[in-house]
């Protein structure tokens, strides 16, 4: 692999992504051939935020490859509770493990960790920003269940503002030609501007709508998401958004027979349980594809790498990122790194936040 770390799935070329999908399917069909593939290797799972699927999927993936696992799922039981910074945690664990999967509530954490890690970093979710291995799960599901990744009409519904799985999925799917995104949300929870900019710069298209039923007939894929309660500033604000979009059998009457329903899970109440019995519902099989995808990714990332201490990175600008959820807000020693986005606009390299100078 060209990149040592996976902060987003777009860190992989199309060739690398297709190779990983093929490898995932190969492992799925012949799991016995891979029982020792990672023998002697250690995966560290550092989860600073709750998780069921992603954490266990990573752990199961490594165990099924014959490797071993270390890590924490409650940072209060680690030195983080004593005030240890991310740089030190990553530098130390990078000396113990061969690969690290990290989830953190601050946006841009994986990019910051990658800056100090001697071993490959996989972003397992950084706040409301990105979640590349969920996208890997989603693309394997689409590839296997629909047979293609291009020329699809993809509806994304729910919390498109805070849903990191949505951002990563749009970024990756807009690298395939002819995809059309139907963004179904309330105006308050629409996708961030930087994601719209990604679509605008691609050979894909998007529309924004507020009715799930009206969007339904044209969709090849419906990607439902949970309203991300933990990202809201107040409970009232969350309650105003919760329950606005619910997929039930009635709405499915307007959908194509071949449409596939995906959801990164956990579901709260945005999909009625009745829908689970519809053959278009793919969210349980999606979790299985995710485990094989992570096996393929770990195996690929562990191939041909050597532990090397990352070189020092210097600030590119004297400014600070203005996104209050950016990792640079809590980890003050991080260099300020921006790319210039034209005019007076800077884009933070950690969180993609926009800062005006
Ligand atoms: C998602 C996440 O953590 O972003 N879950 C997952 O990893 N499968 C989606 C969510 O929490 O809503």
PDB file of N, CA, C and O in Angstrom, residues 2 37-38 71-72 84 104 117 136 182 197-198 201 203 218 245 264 271 290 330-331 340 347-348 353-354 357:
ATOM      1  N   UNK A   2       0.424   2.228  -0.760  1.00  0.00           N
ATOM      2  CA  UNK A   2       1.206   3.462  -0.888  1.00  0.00           C
ATOM      3  C   UNK A   2       1.242   4.212   0.460  1.00  0.00           C
ATOM      4  O   UNK A   2       2.277   4.621   0.928  1.00  0.00           O
ATOM      5  N   UNK A  37      -2.304 -16.112   9.235  1.00  0.00           N
ATOM      6  CA  UNK A  37      -1.767 -15.048   8.373  1.00  0.00           C
ATOM      7  C   UNK A  37      -1.128 -13.908   9.175  1.00  0.00           C
ATOM      8  O   UNK A  37      -0.217 -13.247   8.689  1.00  0.00           O
ATOM      9  N   UNK A  38      -1.603 -13.664  10.395  1.00  0.00           N
ATOM     10  CA  UNK A  38      -1.022 -12.587  11.218  1.00  0.00           C
ATOM     11  C   UNK A  38      -0.413 -13.130  12.503  1.00  0.00           C
ATOM     12  O   UNK A  38      -0.332 -12.415  13.514  1.00  0.00           O
ATOM     13  N   UNK A  71      -5.341  -3.338  24.237  1.00  0.00           N
ATOM     14  CA  UNK A  71      -6.046  -2.061  24.074  1.00  0.00           C
ATOM     15  C   UNK A  71      -6.935  -1.721  25.233  1.00  0.00           C
ATOM     16  O   UNK A  71      -6.925  -2.394  26.266  1.00  0.00           O
ATOM     17  N   UNK A  72      -7.699  -0.629  25.067  1.00  0.00           N
ATOM     18  CA  UNK A  72      -8.682  -0.241  26.079  1.00  0.00           C
ATOM     19  C   UNK A  72      -9.941   0.246  25.383  1.00  0.00           C
ATOM     20  O   UNK A  72      -9.900   0.695  24.240  1.00  0.00           O
ATOM     21  N   UNK A  84      -2.352  11.931  30.356  1.00  0.00           N
ATOM     22  CA  UNK A  84      -1.382  11.653  29.285  1.00  0.00           C
ATOM     23  C   UNK A  84      -1.911  12.176  27.948  1.00  0.00           C
ATOM     24  O   UNK A  84      -3.099  12.013  27.641  1.00  0.00           O
ATOM     25  N   UNK A 104     -11.971   8.128  18.623  1.00  0.00           N
ATOM     26  CA  UNK A 104     -11.838   9.255  19.566  1.00  0.00           C
ATOM     27  C   UNK A 104     -12.955  10.264  19.282  1.00  0.00           C
ATOM     28  O   UNK A 104     -13.356  10.427  18.125  1.00  0.00           O
ATOM     29  N   UNK A 117       2.992   8.022  15.043  1.00  0.00           N
ATOM     30  CA  UNK A 117       3.008   6.576  15.217  1.00  0.00           C
ATOM     31  C   UNK A 117       4.078   5.882  14.388  1.00  0.00           C
ATOM     32  O   UNK A 117       4.175   6.106  13.180  1.00  0.00           O
ATOM     33  N   UNK A 136     -15.490   0.951   4.158  1.00  0.00           N
ATOM     34  CA  UNK A 136     -15.022  -0.287   3.531  1.00  0.00           C
ATOM     35  C   UNK A 136     -16.129  -1.353   3.624  1.00  0.00           C
ATOM     36  O   UNK A 136     -16.438  -2.036   2.639  1.00  0.00           O
ATOM     37  N   UNK A 182     -28.628  11.425  -3.120  1.00  0.00           N
ATOM     38  CA  UNK A 182     -29.837  12.136  -2.705  1.00  0.00           C
ATOM     39  C   UNK A 182     -29.716  12.301  -1.189  1.00  0.00           C
ATOM     40  O   UNK A 182     -29.742  11.319  -0.441  1.00  0.00           O
ATOM     41  N   UNK A 197     -18.340  20.145  -1.364  1.00  0.00           N
ATOM     42  CA  UNK A 197     -17.238  20.550  -2.244  1.00  0.00           C
ATOM     43  C   UNK A 197     -16.580  19.330  -2.892  1.00  0.00           C
ATOM     44  O   UNK A 197     -16.184  19.379  -4.058  1.00  0.00           O
ATOM     45  N   UNK A 198     -16.469  18.246  -2.124  1.00  0.00           N
ATOM     46  CA  UNK A 198     -15.869  17.019  -2.665  1.00  0.00           C
ATOM     47  C   UNK A 198     -16.746  16.509  -3.828  1.00  0.00           C
ATOM     48  O   UNK A 198     -16.244  16.150  -4.897  1.00  0.00           O
ATOM     49  N   UNK A 201     -16.456  18.649  -6.948  1.00  0.00           N
ATOM     50  CA  UNK A 201     -15.186  18.509  -7.675  1.00  0.00           C
ATOM     51  C   UNK A 201     -15.084  17.147  -8.373  1.00  0.00           C
ATOM     52  O   UNK A 201     -14.085  16.867  -9.028  1.00  0.00           O
ATOM     53  N   UNK A 203     -17.042  13.592 -10.546  1.00  0.00           N
ATOM     54  CA  UNK A 203     -17.938  13.379 -11.692  1.00  0.00           C
ATOM     55  C   UNK A 203     -19.296  12.891 -11.201  1.00  0.00           C
ATOM     56  O   UNK A 203     -19.990  12.160 -11.895  1.00  0.00           O
ATOM     57  N   UNK A 218     -36.503   6.586  -6.815  1.00  0.00           N
ATOM     58  CA  UNK A 218     -35.316   6.636  -7.682  1.00  0.00           C
ATOM     59  C   UNK A 218     -34.100   5.893  -7.101  1.00  0.00           C
ATOM     60  O   UNK A 218     -33.111   5.695  -7.792  1.00  0.00           O
ATOM     61  N   UNK A 245     -37.253  11.040  10.509  1.00  0.00           N
ATOM     62  CA  UNK A 245     -37.195  10.077   9.405  1.00  0.00           C
ATOM     63  C   UNK A 245     -37.227   8.654   9.947  1.00  0.00           C
ATOM     64  O   UNK A 245     -36.320   8.243  10.677  1.00  0.00           O
ATOM     65  N   UNK A 264     -25.181   1.727   9.193  1.00  0.00           N
ATOM     66  CA  UNK A 264     -23.924   1.339   9.860  1.00  0.00           C
ATOM     67  C   UNK A 264     -24.182   0.684  11.213  1.00  0.00           C
ATOM     68  O   UNK A 264     -23.289   0.014  11.747  1.00  0.00           O
ATOM     69  N   UNK A 271     -35.302   2.746  11.714  1.00  0.00           N
ATOM     70  CA  UNK A 271     -35.806   1.666  10.852  1.00  0.00           C
ATOM     71  C   UNK A 271     -36.716   0.794  11.711  1.00  0.00           C
ATOM     72  O   UNK A 271     -36.271   0.248  12.735  1.00  0.00           O
ATOM     73  N   UNK A 290     -18.076  -6.438   6.907  1.00  0.00           N
ATOM     74  CA  UNK A 290     -17.168  -5.517   7.596  1.00  0.00           C
ATOM     75  C   UNK A 290     -16.026  -6.254   8.271  1.00  0.00           C
ATOM     76  O   UNK A 290     -14.876  -5.806   8.233  1.00  0.00           O
ATOM     77  N   UNK A 330      -7.697  20.280  22.168  1.00  0.00           N
ATOM     78  CA  UNK A 330      -7.303  19.661  23.440  1.00  0.00           C
ATOM     79  C   UNK A 330      -5.819  19.277  23.452  1.00  0.00           C
ATOM     80  O   UNK A 330      -5.194  19.245  24.505  1.00  0.00           O
ATOM     81  N   UNK A 331      -5.240  18.972  22.287  1.00  0.00           N
ATOM     82  CA  UNK A 331      -3.826  18.569  22.226  1.00  0.00           C
ATOM     83  C   UNK A 331      -3.059  19.770  21.665  1.00  0.00           C
ATOM     84  O   UNK A 331      -2.821  19.879  20.450  1.00  0.00           O
ATOM     85  N   UNK A 340      -4.382  25.721   1.760  1.00  0.00           N
ATOM     86  CA  UNK A 340      -5.061  26.957   1.381  1.00  0.00           C
ATOM     87  C   UNK A 340      -6.196  26.605   0.441  1.00  0.00           C
ATOM     88  O   UNK A 340      -6.019  25.863  -0.517  1.00  0.00           O
ATOM     89  N   UNK A 347      -8.030  25.227   5.171  1.00  0.00           N
ATOM     90  CA  UNK A 347      -8.657  23.954   5.558  1.00  0.00           C
ATOM     91  C   UNK A 347      -7.731  23.228   6.515  1.00  0.00           C
ATOM     92  O   UNK A 347      -6.569  22.975   6.180  1.00  0.00           O
ATOM     93  N   UNK A 348      -8.246  22.869   7.688  1.00  0.00           N
ATOM     94  CA  UNK A 348      -7.421  22.180   8.675  1.00  0.00           C
ATOM     95  C   UNK A 348      -7.123  20.765   8.182  1.00  0.00           C
ATOM     96  O   UNK A 348      -8.036  20.033   7.794  1.00  0.00           O
ATOM     97  N   UNK A 353     -11.865  21.265   8.985  1.00  0.00           N
ATOM     98  CA  UNK A 353     -12.599  22.486   9.362  1.00  0.00           C
ATOM     99  C   UNK A 353     -12.076  23.681   8.578  1.00  0.00           C
ATOM    100  O   UNK A 353     -10.909  23.742   8.214  1.00  0.00           O
ATOM    101  N   UNK A 354     -12.985  24.651   8.347  1.00  0.00           N
ATOM    102  CA  UNK A 354     -12.596  25.854   7.602  1.00  0.00           C
ATOM    103  C   UNK A 354     -12.277  26.971   8.578  1.00  0.00           C
ATOM    104  O   UNK A 354     -13.023  27.214   9.501  1.00  0.00           O
ATOM    105  N   UNK A 357      -9.019  33.654   7.550  1.00  0.00           N
ATOM    106  CA  UNK A 357      -7.917  34.457   8.124  1.00  0.00           C
ATOM    107  C   UNK A 357      -8.108  35.926   7.809  1.00  0.00           C
ATOM    108  O   UNK A 357      -8.883  36.295   6.967  1.00  0.00           O
TER     109      UNK A 357
END
